[in-house]
Short mmCIF file of C-alpha atoms (C1' of nucleotides) in Angstrom, two decimals:
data_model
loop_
_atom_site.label_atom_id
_atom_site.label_comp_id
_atom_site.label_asym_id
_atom_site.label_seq_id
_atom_site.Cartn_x
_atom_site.Cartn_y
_atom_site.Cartn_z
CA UNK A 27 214.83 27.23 62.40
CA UNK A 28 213.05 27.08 65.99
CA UNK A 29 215.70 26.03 68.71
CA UNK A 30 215.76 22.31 68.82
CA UNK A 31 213.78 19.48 67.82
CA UNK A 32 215.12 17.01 70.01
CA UNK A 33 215.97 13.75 69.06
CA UNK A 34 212.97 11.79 66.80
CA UNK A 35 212.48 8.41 66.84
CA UNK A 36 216.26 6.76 66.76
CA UNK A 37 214.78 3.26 66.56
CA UNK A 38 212.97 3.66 62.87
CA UNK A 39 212.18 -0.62 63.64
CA UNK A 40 208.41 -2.28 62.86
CA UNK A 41 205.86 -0.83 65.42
CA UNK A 42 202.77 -2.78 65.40
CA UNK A 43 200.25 -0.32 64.48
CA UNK A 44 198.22 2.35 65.96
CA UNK A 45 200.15 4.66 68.18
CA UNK A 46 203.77 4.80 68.85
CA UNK A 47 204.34 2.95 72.19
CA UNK A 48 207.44 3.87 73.99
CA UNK A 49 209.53 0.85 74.55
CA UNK A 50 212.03 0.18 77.66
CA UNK A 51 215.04 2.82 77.38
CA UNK A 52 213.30 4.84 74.75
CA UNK A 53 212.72 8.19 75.75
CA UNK A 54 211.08 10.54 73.32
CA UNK A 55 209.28 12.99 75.82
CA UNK A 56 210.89 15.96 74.27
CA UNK A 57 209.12 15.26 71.05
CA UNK A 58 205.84 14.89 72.03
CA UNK A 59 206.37 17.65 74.52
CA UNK A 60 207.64 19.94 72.08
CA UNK A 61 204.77 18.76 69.61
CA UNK A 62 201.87 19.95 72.42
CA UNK A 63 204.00 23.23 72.57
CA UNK A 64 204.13 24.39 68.84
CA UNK A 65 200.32 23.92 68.77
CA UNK A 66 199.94 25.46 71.91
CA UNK A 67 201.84 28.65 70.54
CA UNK A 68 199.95 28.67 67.52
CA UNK A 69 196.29 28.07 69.21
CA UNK A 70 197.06 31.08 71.51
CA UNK A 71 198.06 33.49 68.73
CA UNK A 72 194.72 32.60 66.80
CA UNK A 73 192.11 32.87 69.03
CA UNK A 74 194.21 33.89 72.42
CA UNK A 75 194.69 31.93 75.37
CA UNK A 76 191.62 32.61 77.37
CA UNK A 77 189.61 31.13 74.27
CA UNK A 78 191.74 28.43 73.62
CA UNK A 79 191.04 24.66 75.22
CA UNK A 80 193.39 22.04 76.09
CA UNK A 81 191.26 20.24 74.14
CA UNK A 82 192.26 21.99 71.24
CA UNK A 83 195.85 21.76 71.76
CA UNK A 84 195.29 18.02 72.65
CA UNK A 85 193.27 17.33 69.85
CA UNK A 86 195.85 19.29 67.47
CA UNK A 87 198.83 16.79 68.58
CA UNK A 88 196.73 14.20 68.00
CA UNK A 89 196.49 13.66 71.72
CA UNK A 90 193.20 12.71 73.91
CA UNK A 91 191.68 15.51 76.01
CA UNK A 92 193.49 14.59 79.51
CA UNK A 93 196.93 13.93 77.77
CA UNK A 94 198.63 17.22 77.83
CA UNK A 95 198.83 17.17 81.84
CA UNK A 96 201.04 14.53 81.50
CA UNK A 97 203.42 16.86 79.92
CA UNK A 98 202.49 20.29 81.76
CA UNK A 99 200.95 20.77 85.48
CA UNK A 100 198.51 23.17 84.16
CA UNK A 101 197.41 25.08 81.40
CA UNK A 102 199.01 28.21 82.51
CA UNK A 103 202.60 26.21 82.58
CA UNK A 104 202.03 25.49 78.81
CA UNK A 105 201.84 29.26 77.87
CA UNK A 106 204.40 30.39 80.19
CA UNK A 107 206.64 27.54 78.34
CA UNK A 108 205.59 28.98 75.11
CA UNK A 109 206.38 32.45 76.29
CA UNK A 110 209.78 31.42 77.49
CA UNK A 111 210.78 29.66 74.37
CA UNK A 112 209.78 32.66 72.60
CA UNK A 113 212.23 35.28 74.09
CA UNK A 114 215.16 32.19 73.92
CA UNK A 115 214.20 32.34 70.06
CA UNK A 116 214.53 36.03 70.21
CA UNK A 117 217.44 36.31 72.18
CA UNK A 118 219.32 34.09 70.38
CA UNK A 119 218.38 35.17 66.81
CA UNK A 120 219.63 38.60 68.12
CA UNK A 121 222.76 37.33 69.00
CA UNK A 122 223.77 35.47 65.95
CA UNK A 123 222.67 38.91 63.92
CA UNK A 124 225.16 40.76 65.37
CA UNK A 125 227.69 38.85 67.32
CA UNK A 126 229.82 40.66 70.33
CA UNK A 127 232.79 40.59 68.39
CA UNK A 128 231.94 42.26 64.71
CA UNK A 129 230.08 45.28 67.22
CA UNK A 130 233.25 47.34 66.35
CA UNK A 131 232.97 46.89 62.69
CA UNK A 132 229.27 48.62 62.13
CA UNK A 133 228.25 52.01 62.50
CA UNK A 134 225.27 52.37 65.13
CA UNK A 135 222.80 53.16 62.32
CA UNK A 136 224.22 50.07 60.97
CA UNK A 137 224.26 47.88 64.11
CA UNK A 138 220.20 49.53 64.56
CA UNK A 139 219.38 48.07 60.89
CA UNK A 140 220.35 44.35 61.81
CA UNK A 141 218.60 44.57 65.27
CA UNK A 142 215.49 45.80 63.55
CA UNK A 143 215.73 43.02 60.58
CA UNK A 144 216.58 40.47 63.01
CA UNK A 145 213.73 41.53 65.38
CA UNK A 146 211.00 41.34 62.11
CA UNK A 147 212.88 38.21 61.53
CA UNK A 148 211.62 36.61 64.63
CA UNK A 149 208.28 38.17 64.82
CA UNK A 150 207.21 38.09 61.05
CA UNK A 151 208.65 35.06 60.02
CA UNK A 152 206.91 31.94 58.95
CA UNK A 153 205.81 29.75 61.91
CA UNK A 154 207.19 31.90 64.74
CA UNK A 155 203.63 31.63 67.07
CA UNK A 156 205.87 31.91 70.47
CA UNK A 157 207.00 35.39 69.93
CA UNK A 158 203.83 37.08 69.35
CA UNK A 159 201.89 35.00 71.72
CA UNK A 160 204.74 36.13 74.41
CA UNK A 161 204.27 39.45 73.10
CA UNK A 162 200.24 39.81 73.38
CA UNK A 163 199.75 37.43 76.91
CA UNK A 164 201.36 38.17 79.36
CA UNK A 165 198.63 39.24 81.03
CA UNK A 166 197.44 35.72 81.46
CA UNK A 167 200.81 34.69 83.43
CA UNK A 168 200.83 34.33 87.10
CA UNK A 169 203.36 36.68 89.18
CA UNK A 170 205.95 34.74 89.11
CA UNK A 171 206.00 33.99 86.02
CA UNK A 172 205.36 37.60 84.97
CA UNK A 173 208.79 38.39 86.81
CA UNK A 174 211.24 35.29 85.59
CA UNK A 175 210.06 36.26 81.71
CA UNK A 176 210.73 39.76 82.89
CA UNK A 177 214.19 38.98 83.65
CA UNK A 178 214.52 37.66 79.80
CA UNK A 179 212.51 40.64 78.43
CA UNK A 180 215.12 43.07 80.05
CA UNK A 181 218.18 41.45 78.79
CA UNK A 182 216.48 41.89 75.21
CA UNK A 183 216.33 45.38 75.80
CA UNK A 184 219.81 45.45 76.51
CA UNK A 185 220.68 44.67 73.34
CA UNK A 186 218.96 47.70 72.23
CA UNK A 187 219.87 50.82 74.84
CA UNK A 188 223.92 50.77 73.79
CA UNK A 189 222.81 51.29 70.31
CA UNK A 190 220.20 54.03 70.75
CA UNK A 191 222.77 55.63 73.05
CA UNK A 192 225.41 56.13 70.48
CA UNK A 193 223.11 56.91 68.30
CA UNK A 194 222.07 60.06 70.54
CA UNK A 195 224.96 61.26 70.85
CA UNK A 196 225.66 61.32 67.57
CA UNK A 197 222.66 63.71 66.81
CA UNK A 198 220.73 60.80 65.15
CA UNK A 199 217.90 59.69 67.52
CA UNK A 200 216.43 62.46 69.22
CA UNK A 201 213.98 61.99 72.14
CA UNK A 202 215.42 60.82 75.63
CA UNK A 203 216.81 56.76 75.08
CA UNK A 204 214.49 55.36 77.30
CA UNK A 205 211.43 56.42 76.10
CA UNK A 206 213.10 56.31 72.56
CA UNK A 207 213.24 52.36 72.96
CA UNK A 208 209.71 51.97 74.20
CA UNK A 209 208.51 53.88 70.85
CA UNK A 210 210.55 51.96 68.52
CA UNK A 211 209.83 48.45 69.97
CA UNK A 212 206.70 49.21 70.20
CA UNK A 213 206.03 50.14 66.43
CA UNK A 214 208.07 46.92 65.60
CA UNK A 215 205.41 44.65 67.66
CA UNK A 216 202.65 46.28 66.42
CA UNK A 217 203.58 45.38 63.32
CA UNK A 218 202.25 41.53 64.32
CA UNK A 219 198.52 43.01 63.78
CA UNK A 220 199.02 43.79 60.41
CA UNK A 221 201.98 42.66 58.40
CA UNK A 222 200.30 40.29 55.93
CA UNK A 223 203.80 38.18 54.59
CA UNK A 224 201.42 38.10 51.16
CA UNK A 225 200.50 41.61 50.18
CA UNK A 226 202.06 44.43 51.72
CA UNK A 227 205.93 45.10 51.65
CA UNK A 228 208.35 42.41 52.36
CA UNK A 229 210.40 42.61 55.61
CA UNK A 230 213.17 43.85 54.06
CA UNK A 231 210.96 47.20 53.13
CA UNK A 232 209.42 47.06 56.59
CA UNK A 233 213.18 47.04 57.60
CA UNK A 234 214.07 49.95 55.80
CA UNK A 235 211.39 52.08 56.05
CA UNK A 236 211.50 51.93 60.15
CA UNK A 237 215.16 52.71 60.07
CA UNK A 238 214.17 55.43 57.23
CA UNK A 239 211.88 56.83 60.28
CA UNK A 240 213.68 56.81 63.57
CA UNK A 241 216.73 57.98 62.40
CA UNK A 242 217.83 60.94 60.83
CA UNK A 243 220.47 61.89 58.26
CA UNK A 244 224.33 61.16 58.89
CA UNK B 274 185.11 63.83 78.51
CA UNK B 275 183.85 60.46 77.89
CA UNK B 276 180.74 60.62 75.11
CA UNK B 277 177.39 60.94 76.63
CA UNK B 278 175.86 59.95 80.01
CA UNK B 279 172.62 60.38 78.64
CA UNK B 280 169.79 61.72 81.08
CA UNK B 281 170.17 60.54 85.03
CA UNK B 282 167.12 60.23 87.18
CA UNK B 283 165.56 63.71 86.36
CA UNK B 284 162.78 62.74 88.70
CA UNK B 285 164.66 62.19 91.50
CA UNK B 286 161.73 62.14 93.91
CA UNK B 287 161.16 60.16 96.89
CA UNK B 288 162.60 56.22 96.64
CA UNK B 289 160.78 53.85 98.49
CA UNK B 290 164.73 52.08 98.98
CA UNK B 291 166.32 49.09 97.51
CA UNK B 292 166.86 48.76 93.76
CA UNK B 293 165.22 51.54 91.93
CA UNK B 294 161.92 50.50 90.10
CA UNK B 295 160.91 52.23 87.34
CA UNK B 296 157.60 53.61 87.64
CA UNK B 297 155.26 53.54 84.19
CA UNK B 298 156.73 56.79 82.02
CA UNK B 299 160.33 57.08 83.51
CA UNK B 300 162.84 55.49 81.40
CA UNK B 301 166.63 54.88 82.89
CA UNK B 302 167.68 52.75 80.20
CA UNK B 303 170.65 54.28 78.41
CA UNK B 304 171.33 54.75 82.44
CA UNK B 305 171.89 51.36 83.24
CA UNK B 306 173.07 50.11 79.87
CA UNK B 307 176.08 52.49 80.15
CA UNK B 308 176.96 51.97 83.35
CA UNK B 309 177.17 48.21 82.28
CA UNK B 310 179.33 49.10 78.87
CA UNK B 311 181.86 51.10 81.51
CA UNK B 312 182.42 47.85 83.20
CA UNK B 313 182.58 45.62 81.00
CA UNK B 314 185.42 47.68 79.30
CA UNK B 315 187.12 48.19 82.27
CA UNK B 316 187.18 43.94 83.38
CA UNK B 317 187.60 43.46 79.46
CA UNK B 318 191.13 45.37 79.60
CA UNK B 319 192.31 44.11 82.66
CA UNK B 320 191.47 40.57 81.98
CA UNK B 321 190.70 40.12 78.46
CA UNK B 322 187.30 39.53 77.13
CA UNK B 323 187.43 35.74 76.85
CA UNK B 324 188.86 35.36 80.79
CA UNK B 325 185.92 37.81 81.87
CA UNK B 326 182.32 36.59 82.65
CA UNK B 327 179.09 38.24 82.05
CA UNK B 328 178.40 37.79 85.65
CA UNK B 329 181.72 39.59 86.19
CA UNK B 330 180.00 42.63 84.34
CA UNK B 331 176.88 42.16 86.25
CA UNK B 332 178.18 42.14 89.59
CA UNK B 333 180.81 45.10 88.81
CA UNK B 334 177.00 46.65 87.42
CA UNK B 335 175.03 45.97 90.70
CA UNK B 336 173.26 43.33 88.36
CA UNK B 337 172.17 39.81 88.88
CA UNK B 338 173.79 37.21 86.76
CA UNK B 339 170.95 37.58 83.92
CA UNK B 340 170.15 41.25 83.44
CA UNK B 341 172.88 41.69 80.91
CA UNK B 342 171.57 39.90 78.71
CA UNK B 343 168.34 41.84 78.93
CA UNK B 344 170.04 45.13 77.41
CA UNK B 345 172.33 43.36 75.33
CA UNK B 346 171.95 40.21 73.06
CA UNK B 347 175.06 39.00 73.67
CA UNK B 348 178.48 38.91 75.55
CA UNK B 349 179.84 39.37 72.00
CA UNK B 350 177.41 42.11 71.54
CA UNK B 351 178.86 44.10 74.63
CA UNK B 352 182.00 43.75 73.75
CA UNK B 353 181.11 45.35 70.13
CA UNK B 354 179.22 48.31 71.84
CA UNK B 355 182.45 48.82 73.69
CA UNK B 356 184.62 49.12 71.12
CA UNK B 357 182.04 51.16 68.47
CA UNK B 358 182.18 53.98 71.69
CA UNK B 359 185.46 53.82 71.96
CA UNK B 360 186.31 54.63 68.26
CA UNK B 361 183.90 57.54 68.39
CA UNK B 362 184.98 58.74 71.26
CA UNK B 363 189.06 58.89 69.96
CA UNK B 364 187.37 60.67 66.66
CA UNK B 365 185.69 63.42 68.52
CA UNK B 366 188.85 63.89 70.22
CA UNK B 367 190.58 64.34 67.35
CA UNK B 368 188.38 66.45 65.59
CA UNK B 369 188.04 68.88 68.97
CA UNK B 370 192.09 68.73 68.65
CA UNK B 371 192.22 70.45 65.36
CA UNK B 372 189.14 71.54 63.80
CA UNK B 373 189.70 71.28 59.62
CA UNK B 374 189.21 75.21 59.98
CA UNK B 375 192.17 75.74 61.81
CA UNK B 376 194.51 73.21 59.67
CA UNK B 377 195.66 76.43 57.38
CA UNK B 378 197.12 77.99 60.83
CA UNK B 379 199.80 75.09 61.55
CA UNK B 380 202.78 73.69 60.12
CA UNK B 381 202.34 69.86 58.69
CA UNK B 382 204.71 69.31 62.23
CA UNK B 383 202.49 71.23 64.47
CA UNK B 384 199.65 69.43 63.30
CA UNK B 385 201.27 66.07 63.45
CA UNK B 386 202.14 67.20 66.88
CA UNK B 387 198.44 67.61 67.96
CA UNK B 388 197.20 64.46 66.62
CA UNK B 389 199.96 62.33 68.34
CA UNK B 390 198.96 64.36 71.65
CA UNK B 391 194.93 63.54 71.11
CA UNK B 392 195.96 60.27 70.70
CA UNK B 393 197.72 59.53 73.60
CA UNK B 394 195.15 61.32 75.61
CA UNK B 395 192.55 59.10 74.44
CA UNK B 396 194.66 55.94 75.27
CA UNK B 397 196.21 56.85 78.47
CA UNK B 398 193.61 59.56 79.88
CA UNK B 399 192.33 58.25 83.40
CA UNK B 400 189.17 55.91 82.68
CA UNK B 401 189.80 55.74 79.25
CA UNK B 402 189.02 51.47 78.55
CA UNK B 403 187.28 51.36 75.49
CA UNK B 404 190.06 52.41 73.39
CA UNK B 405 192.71 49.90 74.34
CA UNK B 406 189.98 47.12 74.22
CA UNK B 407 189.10 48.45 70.92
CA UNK B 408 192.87 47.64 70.02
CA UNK B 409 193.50 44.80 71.66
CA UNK B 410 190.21 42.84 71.64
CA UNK B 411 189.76 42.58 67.23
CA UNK B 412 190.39 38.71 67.54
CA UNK B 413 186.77 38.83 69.38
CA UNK B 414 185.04 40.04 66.66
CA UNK B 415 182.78 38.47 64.26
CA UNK B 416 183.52 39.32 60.72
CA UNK B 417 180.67 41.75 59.89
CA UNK B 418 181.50 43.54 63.20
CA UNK B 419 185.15 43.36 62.19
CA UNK B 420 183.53 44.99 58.73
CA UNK B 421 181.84 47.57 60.68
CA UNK B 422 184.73 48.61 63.12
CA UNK B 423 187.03 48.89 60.38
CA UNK B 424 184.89 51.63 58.48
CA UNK B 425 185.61 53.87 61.86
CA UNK B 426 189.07 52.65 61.80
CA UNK B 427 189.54 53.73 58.21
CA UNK B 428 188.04 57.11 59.18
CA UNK B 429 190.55 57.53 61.81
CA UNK B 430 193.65 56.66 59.69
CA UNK B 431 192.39 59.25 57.34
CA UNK B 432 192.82 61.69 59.65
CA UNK B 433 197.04 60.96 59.81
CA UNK B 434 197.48 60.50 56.14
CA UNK B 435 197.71 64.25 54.57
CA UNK B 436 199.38 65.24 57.48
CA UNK B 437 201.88 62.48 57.18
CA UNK B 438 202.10 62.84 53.34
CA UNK B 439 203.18 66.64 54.03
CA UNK B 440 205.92 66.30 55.77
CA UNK B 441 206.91 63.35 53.75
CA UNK B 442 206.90 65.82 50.56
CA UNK B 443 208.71 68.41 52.77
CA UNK B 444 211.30 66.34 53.90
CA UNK B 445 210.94 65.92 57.31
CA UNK B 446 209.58 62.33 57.18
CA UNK B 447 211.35 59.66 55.64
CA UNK B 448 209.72 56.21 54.81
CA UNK B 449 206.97 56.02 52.74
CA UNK B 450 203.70 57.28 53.98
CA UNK B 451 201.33 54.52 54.30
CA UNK B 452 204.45 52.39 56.17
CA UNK B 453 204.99 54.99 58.30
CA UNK B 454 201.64 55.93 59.67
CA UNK B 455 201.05 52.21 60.46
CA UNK B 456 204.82 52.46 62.23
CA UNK B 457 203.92 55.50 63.95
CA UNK B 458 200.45 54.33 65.38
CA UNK B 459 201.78 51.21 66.56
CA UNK B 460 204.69 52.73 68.85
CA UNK B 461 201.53 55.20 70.22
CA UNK B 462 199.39 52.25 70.22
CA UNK B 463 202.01 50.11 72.14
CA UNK B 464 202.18 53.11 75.33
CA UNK B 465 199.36 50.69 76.47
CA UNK B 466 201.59 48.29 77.53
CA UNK B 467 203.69 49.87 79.45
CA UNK B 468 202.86 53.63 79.89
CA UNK B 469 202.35 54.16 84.09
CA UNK B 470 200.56 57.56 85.01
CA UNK B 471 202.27 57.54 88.14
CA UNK B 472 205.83 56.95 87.53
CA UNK B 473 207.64 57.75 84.00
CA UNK B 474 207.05 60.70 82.30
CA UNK B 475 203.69 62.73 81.38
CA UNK B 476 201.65 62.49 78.36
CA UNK B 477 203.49 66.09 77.58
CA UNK B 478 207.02 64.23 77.38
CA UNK B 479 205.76 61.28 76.21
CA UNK B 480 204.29 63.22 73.32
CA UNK B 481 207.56 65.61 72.85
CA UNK B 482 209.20 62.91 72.54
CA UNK B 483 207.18 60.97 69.88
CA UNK B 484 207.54 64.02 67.12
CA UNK B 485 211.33 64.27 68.04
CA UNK B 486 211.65 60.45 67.27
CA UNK B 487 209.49 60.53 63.82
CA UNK B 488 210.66 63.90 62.92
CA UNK B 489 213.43 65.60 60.92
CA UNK B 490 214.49 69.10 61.83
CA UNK B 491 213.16 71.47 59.52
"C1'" DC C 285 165.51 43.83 85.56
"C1'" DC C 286 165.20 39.36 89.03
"C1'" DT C 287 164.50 34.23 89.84
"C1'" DA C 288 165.47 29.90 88.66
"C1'" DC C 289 167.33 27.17 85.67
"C1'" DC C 290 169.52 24.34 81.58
"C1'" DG C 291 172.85 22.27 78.51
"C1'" DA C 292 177.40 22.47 77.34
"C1'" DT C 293 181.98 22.88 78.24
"C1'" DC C 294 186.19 23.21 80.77
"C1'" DG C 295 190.56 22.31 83.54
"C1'" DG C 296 192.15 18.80 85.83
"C1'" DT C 297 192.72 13.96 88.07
"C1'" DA C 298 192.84 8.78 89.29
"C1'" DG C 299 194.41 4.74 87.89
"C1'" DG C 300 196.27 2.18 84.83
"C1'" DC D 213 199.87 8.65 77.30
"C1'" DC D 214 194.53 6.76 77.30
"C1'" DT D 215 189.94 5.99 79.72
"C1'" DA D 216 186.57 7.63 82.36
"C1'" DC D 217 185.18 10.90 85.08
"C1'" DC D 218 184.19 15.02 88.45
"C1'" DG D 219 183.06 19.57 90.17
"C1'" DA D 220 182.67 24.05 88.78
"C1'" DT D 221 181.50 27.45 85.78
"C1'" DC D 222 179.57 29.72 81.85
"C1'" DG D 223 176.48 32.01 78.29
"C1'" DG D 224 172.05 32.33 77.75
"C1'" DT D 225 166.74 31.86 78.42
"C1'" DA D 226 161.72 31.56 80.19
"C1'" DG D 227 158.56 33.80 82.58
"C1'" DG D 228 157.36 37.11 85.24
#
DNA sequence: CCTACCGATCGGTAGG
DNA sequence: CCTACCGATCGGTAGG
C-alpha cells in the first residue's frame, strides 16, 4: 500500500538475542530508515512537528534518543523526507487511477470523479500520515526544501488543470480554472480536519457529494 | 475593524520617559494585554504556536521575558485568548454582513453570496491573525478549551446551514447539506494557504468566483 | 511589569 | 546503531 518496504531481513538465521546486529554484507538500512520515517509521519500529524521530539520518533522505532541522526542529518531532513514521500504516494496513486492511455475513454466529469476518489484515497485512507503532514507543514521546511517539494506539488496540479479546462468549456465548472483548482483542492484537504473514517459518510459519499457540488448538470 | 482596543492612556499627561509606570488609579491593562494577544497571533501564524516562544511574544510586546506570564497564566492560555477573539470577531462580521432583519430582502444565493464574502474578509483582511490561528492551531488545545471553542464554532456553522439548505431545496445546490457546508468552508478556509493580497486576484473575484463554483444557475 | 533564576528538555555529536 | 554527553533554550515563578 505505501511505496516500498524494502527488503526485510533475507537471512531469517538464529540471532543471539537482544537487538538485531547487522552482520558483514547485510544491509538493511532501508528498513530501519523507513521504520524512523512512518513514525516520524505519524508523530507530526498528531501533535505537529514543532511539538514533536526526536525522542519520540526514536523512542517509537524502538530506537535510543541519539539514533535517528544516524539515519537523517537533522530533524528538519526527516520531515522534508516525509513530505517528499508523501507527494510520490500521491503522485503515483494519481497515476495508476487514471492512466495516460484510458484519458480518451472518460468524460471530464468522469476523469474529475476518479481524481477526486483517488485524491480522498490518499489523504483519508488508513495509515497515510505523509500526505497530510506534507499538506499542514510546510511551513516548517527550509527554502530549499520549500522549492524542490514545490516542483512535485506543481506537477500534481497538473494532473488537475486539463480536466477543469474541458470541463469549462463545456459549461460545467464555472469560475476562472485557476482559481477554480485552488477552491476545489482546497475543500478536498480540508477534509483531513474532519473526516472521521468511523462516523460520518464513507469516501465514496465524500466522493460524490464534492463532484455533486463543483459541477453542474450535463 | 478588529474588536475592541479598549481605553488608551486617557490621561496622557506629562511622562517622566522610559517605560510607562502606572501611577495608583490609572489602569492600562486591557492596553498591554492586547497589544500582547496581537503578537502573539501574528508570530503564532507565521511560525506556529509550538516553534514560537513566549519571549518571542514579549519582545515583539516591548516586554521582558517574564511579563507574559503576569497577564496570562499560560502560553497555552494566550494562545486560547487568541483564538476565542478571533471567533468573535468572524461572528460580528457576519452578523454586520446580513443582519437577520434583512434576510427576507435576498435570494438564498445572494445571501450565500454575502456570507462567503464576510468570510473571506475576515481571513484574508490585512492584520487579520486570529482567525487563521483559530483554524490552524486546534491541535494546541486542551480538551475543555477544544469544548469551549467548538460552542463558537457551532454558532458559526449555524449561520451557513438554512442558507445552504435553501438552495439545496431550490435546486441550485447539489450534495447534501451538512457535506457541503463542511466542503464549502474548507475551500474558503484553505485561501489561507495560498491567497497573496498583492498578486492574484481580489477578495471581489475571489469571492465571485466561489458562488459560481458551488452554485447552479437559477 | 522587571530581575533573577530554576528545572527540564531538546537537537545534535563524539567515539565506538 | 548505542552510550554519554553538551550547550542552548524554554516555560514558568518568586519577590518585589
Amino acid at each position: 500500500m505505501m511505496a516500498a518496504d524494502v527488503q526485510a531481513s533475507a537471512d531469517a538465521g538464529r540471532r543471539p538475542r537482544g537487538r538485531p546486529r547487522k552482520t558483514a554484507g547485510e544491509r538493511d538500512d532501508g528498513n530501519r530508515r523507513h521504520a524512523l520515517l512512518s513514525h516520524a509521519a505519524h508523530l507530526f500529524r498528531r501533535q505537529g512537528f514543532a511539538a514533536t521530539t526526536t525522542r519520540d520518533i526514536a523512542a517509537a522505532a524502538g530506537m535510543q534518543s541519539g539514533s535517528p541522526f544516524y539515519h537523517f542529518k537533522s530533524k528538519n531532513a526527516l520531515l522534508f523526507a516525509v513530505m517528499e514521500e508523501g507527494m510520490h504516494t500521491a503522485l503515483a496513486h494519481q497515476r495508476a487511477a487514471l492512466p495516460p492511455e484510458t484519458l480518451a475513454d472518460l468524460s471530464p466529469m468522469g476523469q474529475l470523479h476518479k481524481r477526486i476518489q483517488a485524491h480522498f484515497e490518499v489523504l483519508l485512507g488508513p495509515g497515510n500520515d505523509f500526505v497530510p503532514v506534507m499538506l499542514y507543514e510546510q511551513r516548517s521546511l527550509s527554502l530549499r526544501q520549500h522549492k524542490q517539494l514545490g516542483r512535485l506539488v506543481t506537477e500534481y496540479e497538473a494532473l488537475w488543470s486539463p480536466i477543469l479546462a474541458a470541463l469549462h468549456a463545456n459549461g460545467q465548472l464555472r469560475a476562472p480554472v485557476g482559481l477554480a483548482r485552488l477552491l476545489i483542492l482546497g475543500a478536498l484537504n480540508w477534509s483531513v480536519q474532519w473526516f472521521d473514517a468511523k462516523k460520518d459518510a464513507s469516501l465514496q459519499d465524500l466522493t460524490e457529494a464534492a463532484v455533486g457540488l463543483f459541477i453542474k448538470e450535463s
